[in-house]
Every structure is written in C-alpha cells, then in structure tokens.
PDB file of C-alpha atoms in Angstrom:
ATOM      1  CA  MET A   1     -20.514 133.216 -71.831  1.00 72.00           C
ATOM      2  CA  ASP A   2     -17.163 134.372 -73.172  1.00 76.00           C
ATOM      3  CA  SER A   3     -16.710 136.845 -70.307  1.00 85.00           C
ATOM      4  CA  ALA A   4     -17.560 134.174 -67.708  1.00 88.00           C
ATOM      5  CA  VAL A   5     -14.995 131.763 -69.183  1.00 88.00           C
ATOM      6  CA  LYS A   6     -12.398 134.541 -69.270  1.00 89.00           C
ATOM      7  CA  HIS A   7     -13.105 135.404 -65.630  1.00 93.00           C
ATOM      8  CA  LEU A   8     -12.661 131.790 -64.500  1.00 93.00           C
ATOM      9  CA  MET A   9      -9.441 131.528 -66.551  1.00 93.00           C
ATOM     10  CA  GLU A  10      -8.091 134.609 -64.784  1.00 94.00           C
ATOM     11  CA  THR A  11      -9.122 133.139 -61.432  1.00 95.00           C
ATOM     12  CA  ALA A  12      -7.318 129.874 -62.223  1.00 95.00           C
ATOM     13  CA  ALA A  13      -4.141 131.753 -63.164  1.00 95.00           C
ATOM     14  CA  ASP A  14      -4.405 133.940 -60.055  1.00 96.00           C
ATOM     15  CA  GLN A  15      -4.916 130.949 -57.744  1.00 96.00           C
ATOM     16  CA  THR A  16      -1.934 129.164 -59.300  1.00 96.00           C
ATOM     17  CA  LYS A  17       0.287 132.155 -58.528  1.00 96.00           C
ATOM     18  CA  LYS A  18      -1.069 132.465 -54.991  1.00 96.00           C
ATOM     19  CA  HIS A  19      -0.604 128.761 -54.248  1.00 96.00           C
ATOM     20  CA  GLN A  20       3.009 128.874 -55.408  1.00 95.00           C
ATOM     21  CA  GLY A  21       3.702 132.228 -53.752  1.00 95.00           C
ATOM     22  CA  PRO A  22       1.775 133.790 -50.838  1.00 96.00           C
ATOM     23  CA  TYR A  23      -0.058 130.641 -49.658  1.00 96.00           C
ATOM     24  CA  LYS A  24       3.147 128.613 -49.592  1.00 96.00           C
ATOM     25  CA  ARG A  25       5.083 131.368 -47.803  1.00 96.00           C
ATOM     26  CA  GLU A  26       2.405 131.955 -45.164  1.00 97.00           C
ATOM     27  CA  PHE A  27       2.170 128.293 -44.169  1.00 96.00           C
ATOM     28  CA  GLN A  28       5.939 127.939 -44.096  1.00 96.00           C
ATOM     29  CA  LYS A  29       6.176 131.034 -41.893  1.00 97.00           C
ATOM     30  CA  ILE A  30       3.786 129.357 -39.468  1.00 96.00           C
ATOM     31  CA  GLY A  31       5.866 126.179 -39.639  1.00 96.00           C
ATOM     32  CA  GLN A  32       9.100 128.063 -38.974  1.00 96.00           C
ATOM     33  CA  ALA A  33       7.551 129.810 -35.975  1.00 96.00           C
ATOM     34  CA  PHE A  34       6.434 126.535 -34.394  1.00 95.00           C
ATOM     35  CA  TYR A  35       9.750 124.837 -35.164  1.00 94.00           C
ATOM     36  CA  ALA A  36      11.657 127.735 -33.593  1.00 93.00           C
ATOM     37  CA  LEU A  37       9.505 127.381 -30.468  1.00 93.00           C
ATOM     38  CA  GLY A  38      10.335 123.676 -30.331  1.00 90.00           C
ATOM     39  CA  GLN A  39      14.042 124.400 -30.602  1.00 87.00           C
ATOM     40  CA  ALA A  40      13.794 127.030 -27.871  1.00 86.00           C
ATOM     41  CA  MET A  41      11.955 124.627 -25.586  1.00 82.00           C
ATOM     42  CA  GLY A  42      14.684 122.049 -26.135  1.00 71.00           C
ATOM     43  CA  THR A  43      17.422 124.383 -24.897  1.00 68.00           C
ATOM     44  CA  GLU A  44      15.692 126.063 -21.964  1.00 57.00           C
ATOM     45  CA  LEU A  45      16.516 123.513 -19.226  1.00 57.00           C
ATOM     46  CA  PRO A  46      19.021 124.436 -16.484  1.00 57.00           C
ATOM     47  CA  LYS A  47      22.398 122.846 -17.123  1.00 59.00           C
ATOM     48  CA  ASP A  48      22.391 120.651 -13.999  1.00 58.00           C
ATOM     49  CA  LEU A  49      18.842 119.444 -14.734  1.00 56.00           C
ATOM     50  CA  GLN A  50      19.680 118.583 -18.332  1.00 55.00           C
ATOM     51  CA  SER A  51      22.699 116.597 -17.158  1.00 61.00           C
ATOM     52  CA  LEU A  52      20.560 114.604 -14.751  1.00 56.00           C
ATOM     53  CA  ILE A  53      17.997 113.897 -17.469  1.00 54.00           C
ATOM     54  CA  ASP A  54      20.729 112.714 -19.819  1.00 58.00           C
ATOM     55  CA  GLU A  55      22.068 110.349 -17.144  1.00 58.00           C
ATOM     56  CA  SER A  56      18.649 108.954 -16.255  1.00 55.00           C
ATOM     57  CA  ARG A  57      17.067 108.875 -19.731  1.00 52.00           C
ATOM     58  CA  GLY A  58      14.278 106.361 -20.241  1.00 49.00           C
ATOM     59  CA  ASN A  59      12.382 106.454 -16.966  1.00 48.00           C
ATOM     60  CA  CYS A  60      13.225 109.800 -15.479  1.00 47.00           C
ATOM     61  CA  ILE A  61      11.220 111.802 -12.966  1.00 47.00           C
ATOM     62  CA  VAL A  62      13.170 114.840 -11.850  1.00 47.00           C
ATOM     63  CA  VAL A  63      12.126 117.328  -9.214  1.00 46.00           C
ATOM     64  CA  VAL A  64      13.201 120.968  -9.272  1.00 44.00           C
ATOM     65  CA  ASP A  65      12.355 124.011  -7.213  1.00 43.00           C
ATOM     66  CA  VAL A  66      10.943 127.262  -8.552  1.00 42.00           C
ATOM     67  CA  ASN A  67      14.454 128.520  -9.282  1.00 47.00           C
ATOM     68  CA  GLY A  68      15.257 125.516 -11.466  1.00 46.00           C
ATOM     69  CA  ARG A  69      17.568 123.806  -8.921  1.00 49.00           C
ATOM     70  CA  VAL A  70      17.466 120.031  -8.668  1.00 48.00           C
ATOM     71  CA  GLY A  71      15.933 119.000  -5.376  1.00 50.00           C
ATOM     72  CA  ASN A  72      14.042 116.245  -3.627  1.00 48.00           C
ATOM     73  CA  ASP A  73      10.451 115.744  -2.531  1.00 47.00           C
ATOM     74  CA  ASP A  74      11.067 117.680   0.724  1.00 40.00           C
ATOM     75  CA  THR A  75      12.217 120.878  -1.012  1.00 39.00           C
ATOM     76  CA  VAL A  76      10.178 120.985  -4.220  1.00 40.00           C
ATOM     77  CA  SER A  77       7.442 123.326  -5.316  1.00 38.00           C
ATOM     78  CA  PHE A  78       6.470 121.251  -8.392  1.00 40.00           C
ATOM     79  CA  LYS A  79       7.480 118.142 -10.289  1.00 46.00           C
ATOM     80  CA  PHE A  80       9.074 118.127 -13.711  1.00 50.00           C
ATOM     81  CA  ILE A  81       8.962 114.991 -15.842  1.00 48.00           C
ATOM     82  CA  GLY A  82      11.933 115.108 -18.176  1.00 52.00           C
ATOM     83  CA  ILE A  83      10.746 112.561 -20.686  1.00 53.00           C
ATOM     84  CA  ILE A  84       7.461 114.431 -21.157  1.00 53.00           C
ATOM     85  CA  HIS A  85       9.394 117.618 -21.783  1.00 69.00           C
ATOM     86  CA  GLU A  86      11.328 115.896 -24.563  1.00 80.00           C
ATOM     87  CA  LYS A  87       8.147 114.547 -26.142  1.00 84.00           C
ATOM     88  CA  LEU A  88       6.473 117.944 -26.035  1.00 87.00           C
ATOM     89  CA  THR A  89       9.510 119.584 -27.606  1.00 89.00           C
ATOM     90  CA  SER A  90       9.458 116.989 -30.370  1.00 90.00           C
ATOM     91  CA  ALA A  91       5.699 117.446 -30.834  1.00 92.00           C
ATOM     92  CA  VAL A  92       6.039 121.202 -31.264  1.00 93.00           C
ATOM     93  CA  LYS A  93       8.709 120.632 -33.900  1.00 94.00           C
ATOM     94  CA  THR A  94       6.373 118.148 -35.592  1.00 94.00           C
ATOM     95  CA  ILE A  95       3.734 120.878 -35.778  1.00 95.00           C
ATOM     96  CA  GLY A  96       6.309 123.113 -37.454  1.00 96.00           C
ATOM     97  CA  ASP A  97       7.260 120.384 -39.915  1.00 96.00           C
ATOM     98  CA  SER A  98       3.575 119.759 -40.682  1.00 96.00           C
ATOM     99  CA  TYR A  99       2.911 123.371 -41.612  1.00 97.00           C
ATOM    100  CA  ASN A 100       6.103 123.485 -43.660  1.00 96.00           C
ATOM    101  CA  ASP A 101       4.939 120.384 -45.552  1.00 97.00           C
ATOM    102  CA  ILE A 102       1.522 121.969 -46.086  1.00 97.00           C
ATOM    103  CA  GLY A 103       3.275 124.962 -47.635  1.00 96.00           C
ATOM    104  CA  LYS A 104       5.053 122.641 -50.070  1.00 96.00           C
ATOM    105  CA  MET A 105       1.749 120.934 -50.836  1.00 97.00           C
ATOM    106  CA  PHE A 106       0.226 124.283 -51.768  1.00 97.00           C
ATOM    107  CA  GLU A 107       3.105 124.875 -54.164  1.00 96.00           C
ATOM    108  CA  GLU A 108       2.581 121.539 -55.919  1.00 96.00           C
ATOM    109  CA  GLN A 109      -1.229 121.515 -55.913  1.00 97.00           C
ATOM    110  CA  PRO A 110      -2.068 123.785 -58.906  1.00 96.00           C
ATOM    111  CA  LYS A 111      -0.669 121.319 -61.443  1.00 96.00           C
ATOM    112  CA  LEU A 112      -3.287 118.833 -60.207  1.00 96.00           C
ATOM    113  CA  ASP A 113      -6.393 121.041 -60.204  1.00 96.00           C
ATOM    114  CA  TRP A 114      -6.140 124.695 -61.283  1.00 96.00           C
ATOM    115  CA  GLU A 115      -3.799 124.190 -64.247  1.00 95.00           C
ATOM    116  CA  PRO A 116      -5.828 121.355 -65.874  1.00 95.00           C
ATOM    117  CA  LEU A 117      -8.974 123.424 -65.388  1.00 95.00           C
ATOM    118  CA  GLY A 118      -7.274 126.434 -66.965  1.00 93.00           C
ATOM    119  CA  ASP A 119      -6.115 124.337 -69.942  1.00 92.00           C
ATOM    120  CA  MET A 120      -9.674 123.163 -70.589  1.00 91.00           C
ATOM    121  CA  LEU A 121     -10.977 126.728 -70.359  1.00 90.00           C
ATOM    122  CA  HIS A 122      -8.316 127.910 -72.816  1.00 89.00           C
ATOM    123  CA  VAL A 123      -9.527 125.408 -75.429  1.00 86.00           C
ATOM    124  CA  TYR A 124     -13.147 126.252 -74.651  1.00 82.00           C
ATOM    125  CA  LYS A 125     -12.471 129.964 -75.055  1.00 82.00           C
ATOM    126  CA  GLY A 126     -10.944 129.270 -78.479  1.00 79.00           C
ATOM    127  CA  LEU A 127     -14.105 127.457 -79.561  1.00 75.00           C
ATOM    128  CA  LEU A 128     -16.280 130.305 -78.322  1.00 77.00           C
ATOM    129  CA  SER A 129     -14.210 132.868 -80.203  1.00 75.00           C
ATOM    130  CA  SER A 130     -14.790 131.021 -83.494  1.00 74.00           C
ATOM    131  CA  MET A 131     -18.556 130.850 -83.023  1.00 76.00           C
ATOM    132  CA  PRO A 132     -19.318 134.443 -84.221  1.00 77.00           C
ATOM    133  CA  ASP A 133     -17.539 133.747 -87.527  1.00 78.00           C
ATOM    134  CA  ILE A 134     -19.591 130.591 -88.048  1.00 77.00           C
ATOM    135  CA  LEU A 135     -22.839 132.412 -87.280  1.00 81.00           C
ATOM    136  CA  ASN A 136     -21.853 135.261 -89.572  1.00 83.00           C
ATOM    137  CA  LEU A 137     -21.213 132.806 -92.431  1.00 81.00           C
ATOM    138  CA  HIS A 138     -24.680 131.355 -91.944  1.00 81.00           C
ATOM    139  CA  LYS A 139     -26.195 134.839 -91.857  1.00 85.00           C
ATOM    140  CA  LYS A 140     -24.565 135.684 -95.200  1.00 84.00           C
ATOM    141  CA  ALA A 141     -25.856 132.434 -96.700  1.00 84.00           C
ATOM    142  CA  LEU A 142     -29.412 133.281 -95.682  1.00 86.00           C
ATOM    143  CA  GLN A 143     -29.034 136.790 -97.027  1.00 86.00           C
ATOM    144  CA  THR A 144     -27.826 135.430-100.359  1.00 84.00           C
ATOM    145  CA  LYS A 145     -30.812 133.076-100.476  1.00 84.00           C
ATOM    146  CA  ARG A 146     -33.257 135.958 -99.953  1.00 84.00           C
ATOM    147  CA  GLU A 147     -31.575 138.018-102.658  1.00 84.00           C
ATOM    148  CA  CYS A 148     -31.761 135.102-105.084  1.00 83.00           C
ATOM    149  CA  GLN A 149     -35.463 134.667-104.313  1.00 82.00           C
ATOM    150  CA  LYS A 150     -36.053 138.336-105.214  1.00 80.00           C
ATOM    151  CA  ILE A 151     -34.119 137.893-108.432  1.00 81.00           C
ATOM    152  CA  ALA A 152     -36.148 134.785-109.256  1.00 77.00           C
ATOM    153  CA  PHE A 153     -39.364 136.784-108.981  1.00 76.00           C
ATOM    154  CA  GLY A 154     -37.967 139.059-111.677  1.00 72.00           C
ATOM    155  CA  GLN A 155     -37.347 135.964-113.791  1.00 73.00           C
ATOM    156  CA  LYS A 156     -33.617 136.657-113.829  1.00 76.00           C
ATOM    157  CA  LEU A 157     -32.968 133.297-112.126  1.00 77.00           C
ATOM    158  CA  THR A 158     -34.360 129.981-113.321  1.00 82.00           C
ATOM    159  CA  PRO A 159     -36.276 127.700-110.927  1.00 81.00           C
ATOM    160  CA  ASN A 160     -33.442 125.154-111.118  1.00 85.00           C
ATOM    161  CA  GLN A 161     -30.895 127.774-110.203  1.00 84.00           C
ATOM    162  CA  LEU A 162     -33.024 128.944-107.277  1.00 80.00           C
ATOM    163  CA  GLU A 163     -33.439 125.366-106.127  1.00 85.00           C
ATOM    164  CA  GLY A 164     -29.656 124.965-106.184  1.00 86.00           C
ATOM    165  CA  VAL A 165     -29.246 128.098-104.053  1.00 84.00           C
ATOM    166  CA  ASN A 166     -31.858 126.843-101.581  1.00 85.00           C
ATOM    167  CA  ARG A 167     -30.158 123.443-101.377  1.00 87.00           C
ATOM    168  CA  ARG A 168     -26.733 124.945-100.689  1.00 88.00           C
ATOM    169  CA  THR A 169     -28.210 127.284 -98.082  1.00 87.00           C
ATOM    170  CA  ASP A 170     -29.899 124.345 -96.379  1.00 87.00           C
ATOM    171  CA  ILE A 171     -26.576 122.508 -96.320  1.00 87.00           C
ATOM    172  CA  VAL A 172     -24.966 125.469 -94.554  1.00 84.00           C
ATOM    173  CA  SER A 173     -27.864 125.593 -92.060  1.00 85.00           C
ATOM    174  CA  TYR A 174     -27.717 121.873 -91.309  1.00 85.00           C
ATOM    175  CA  ALA A 175     -23.934 122.037 -90.926  1.00 84.00           C
ATOM    176  CA  LEU A 176     -24.314 124.931 -88.498  1.00 82.00           C
ATOM    177  CA  LEU A 177     -26.910 123.069 -86.437  1.00 85.00           C
ATOM    178  CA  ALA A 178     -24.708 119.966 -86.400  1.00 83.00           C
ATOM    179  CA  GLU A 179     -21.723 122.048 -85.290  1.00 79.00           C
ATOM    180  CA  ILE A 180     -23.713 123.724 -82.524  1.00 81.00           C
ATOM    181  CA  ASN A 181     -25.078 120.363 -81.355  1.00 82.00           C
ATOM    182  CA  HIS A 182     -21.573 118.888 -81.335  1.00 76.00           C
ATOM    183  CA  PHE A 183     -20.243 121.926 -79.493  1.00 77.00           C
ATOM    184  CA  TYR A 184     -22.801 121.682 -76.694  1.00 78.00           C
ATOM    185  CA  HIS A 185     -22.343 117.917 -76.429  1.00 79.00           C
ATOM    186  CA  GLU A 186     -18.566 118.257 -76.187  1.00 78.00           C
ATOM    187  CA  ARG A 187     -18.916 121.159 -73.767  1.00 78.00           C
ATOM    188  CA  ALA A 188     -21.075 119.102 -71.438  1.00 80.00           C
ATOM    189  CA  GLU A 189     -18.575 116.225 -71.428  1.00 85.00           C
ATOM    190  CA  GLU A 190     -15.359 118.242 -71.222  1.00 86.00           C
ATOM    191  CA  VAL A 191     -16.567 120.756 -68.657  1.00 88.00           C
ATOM    192  CA  SER A 192     -18.039 118.008 -66.493  1.00 91.00           C
ATOM    193  CA  LYS A 193     -14.809 115.998 -66.712  1.00 92.00           C
ATOM    194  CA  ALA A 194     -12.645 119.008 -65.856  1.00 93.00           C
ATOM    195  CA  LEU A 195     -14.814 120.054 -62.914  1.00 95.00           C
ATOM    196  CA  LYS A 196     -14.946 116.511 -61.533  1.00 96.00           C
ATOM    197  CA  ASN A 197     -11.158 116.357 -61.659  1.00 96.00           C
ATOM    198  CA  TYR A 198     -10.888 119.779 -60.005  1.00 96.00           C
ATOM    199  CA  ILE A 199     -13.254 118.933 -57.127  1.00 97.00           C
ATOM    200  CA  SER A 200     -11.718 115.468 -56.647  1.00 97.00           C
ATOM    201  CA  GLN A 201      -8.211 116.926 -56.446  1.00 97.00           C
ATOM    202  CA  GLN A 202      -9.392 119.621 -54.035  1.00 97.00           C
ATOM    203  CA  LEU A 203     -10.945 116.990 -51.776  1.00 97.00           C
ATOM    204  CA  GLU A 204      -7.772 114.899 -51.850  1.00 97.00           C
ATOM    205  CA  PHE A 205      -5.655 117.988 -51.183  1.00 97.00           C
ATOM    206  CA  TYR A 206      -7.566 119.009 -48.087  1.00 97.00           C
ATOM    207  CA  ARG A 207      -7.681 115.407 -46.883  1.00 97.00           C
ATOM    208  CA  LYS A 208      -3.881 115.398 -46.975  1.00 97.00           C
ATOM    209  CA  ILE A 209      -3.804 118.667 -45.029  1.00 97.00           C
ATOM    210  CA  THR A 210      -6.189 117.161 -42.482  1.00 97.00           C
ATOM    211  CA  ASP A 211      -3.951 114.083 -42.182  1.00 96.00           C
ATOM    212  CA  LYS A 212      -0.915 116.312 -41.576  1.00 96.00           C
ATOM    213  CA  LEU A 213      -2.668 118.216 -38.810  1.00 96.00           C
ATOM    214  CA  GLU A 214      -4.083 115.026 -37.253  1.00 96.00           C
ATOM    215  CA  ASN A 215      -0.556 113.586 -37.104  1.00 94.00           C
ATOM    216  CA  ALA A 216       0.606 116.778 -35.426  1.00 94.00           C
ATOM    217  CA  LEU A 217      -2.242 116.447 -32.921  1.00 95.00           C
ATOM    218  CA  LYS A 218      -1.296 112.833 -32.161  1.00 93.00           C
ATOM    219  CA  ALA A 219       2.269 113.934 -31.499  1.00 91.00           C
ATOM    220  CA  LEU A 220       0.928 116.100 -28.655  1.00 89.00           C
ATOM    221  CA  GLU A 221      -0.554 113.098 -26.862  1.00 85.00           C
ATOM    222  CA  VAL A 222       2.298 112.888 -24.363  1.00 60.00           C
TER     223      VAL A 222
END
C-alpha cells in the first residue's frame, strides 16, 4: 500500500511539472505556428489587389488573373473574394490564439487537480508510515501479557496482578482496533473526496479545451 501511494505521489508531482513545462510549451508552439500562418496569409496579397480591397471593403468581390493582376470577368482565370480572405486569415489567427490559451490552461490546471490530490496522498502516506509503530506497540503488549501468564503459573504473580495486565492489554487491543477502524473510515471518505475532485476538475478542464477548439472551428465557417 505504501509503495502504491508513493508511486501515485510521484506521478502527481511529475504531471504537475509536465503541465507547467512541456505540455504548456508544446501547445503554445502549435499556437505560434498557426498564428504565424495567419499573419503570413494577411500580407500575401498583391499591392494593387490589397488597395482595391481596402477601397471596396464591406461587399467586395475582386477578380484577379493567375499572376495576381486585377482584371475583369473577360480576362480572369478564377475569382477571389476579398472579404472571405480576411475572415480566413482571422480564423487562422483564432486557431493560434486558441492553442496558446490551451497552453496557459495546462499551466494553471495542476493547482485544481494534481496538487490537491498530491496533498491528500502526502497526509495519507504519513498515516501509513505511523501504522508499523502502532502495530509494534500492540505486539509488545501481547508479548508482555504472555510473559506475565507464564510468571503467574509459577505463582510469582497474583491473580489480581494478572487480571490487571490482561485488562491493560485488552485496552491496547481495543484502542488499536478503534484506530484501524477510524483509519479505514477516514481513508474511504478522504480518498473518495480527493478522487471525485480530481475527476471533476479533469472533466471541466477538457470541456474548456473542447470549447476553445469548437470556437476555433466556428471561426472557420466563412
């Protein structure tokens, strides 16, 4: 049990470091890449086409030939809709911003789930570490009782004295059982509470990530 608790504590500490380090950096790298693409798309238009879009902003349908020259319907190879280009550029930047925000969310998340779980495990580990001492005390009490019983058979201990030893040993035994019962009861409540909080925060975290990505998807509906 102690080794399992220790392993989960180490996992919690490791995940906290990864959330605030590598996970955050990786998502922000993705965000920077998308944002850079959006910026590049916003500056790629030919100068004369950009000027025409600026002059006709709002309801602009511009036609250019394959070389990027502004033309008319008789000379075009394809149509270019300026306002759609602007929306797409903005949408790509929104994707970048979304991933950058997700990176920040990863940085902040451990204090809501992994750190509280780790704190509970730290207390739990302390309780487990004290259990061998308690069991050892009880073992010594039982050993003393057996030795006193042997002495009593040799009539070196009166029946009243032996009864007193038995009573004190029983008190130690009952106290141990009460402590163990309390320990398991508290463990059930505290572990359940900590795990419920952890899972709830994880669900909320990934819901927020989903919302970010859904907003980025909506931005692409040009």
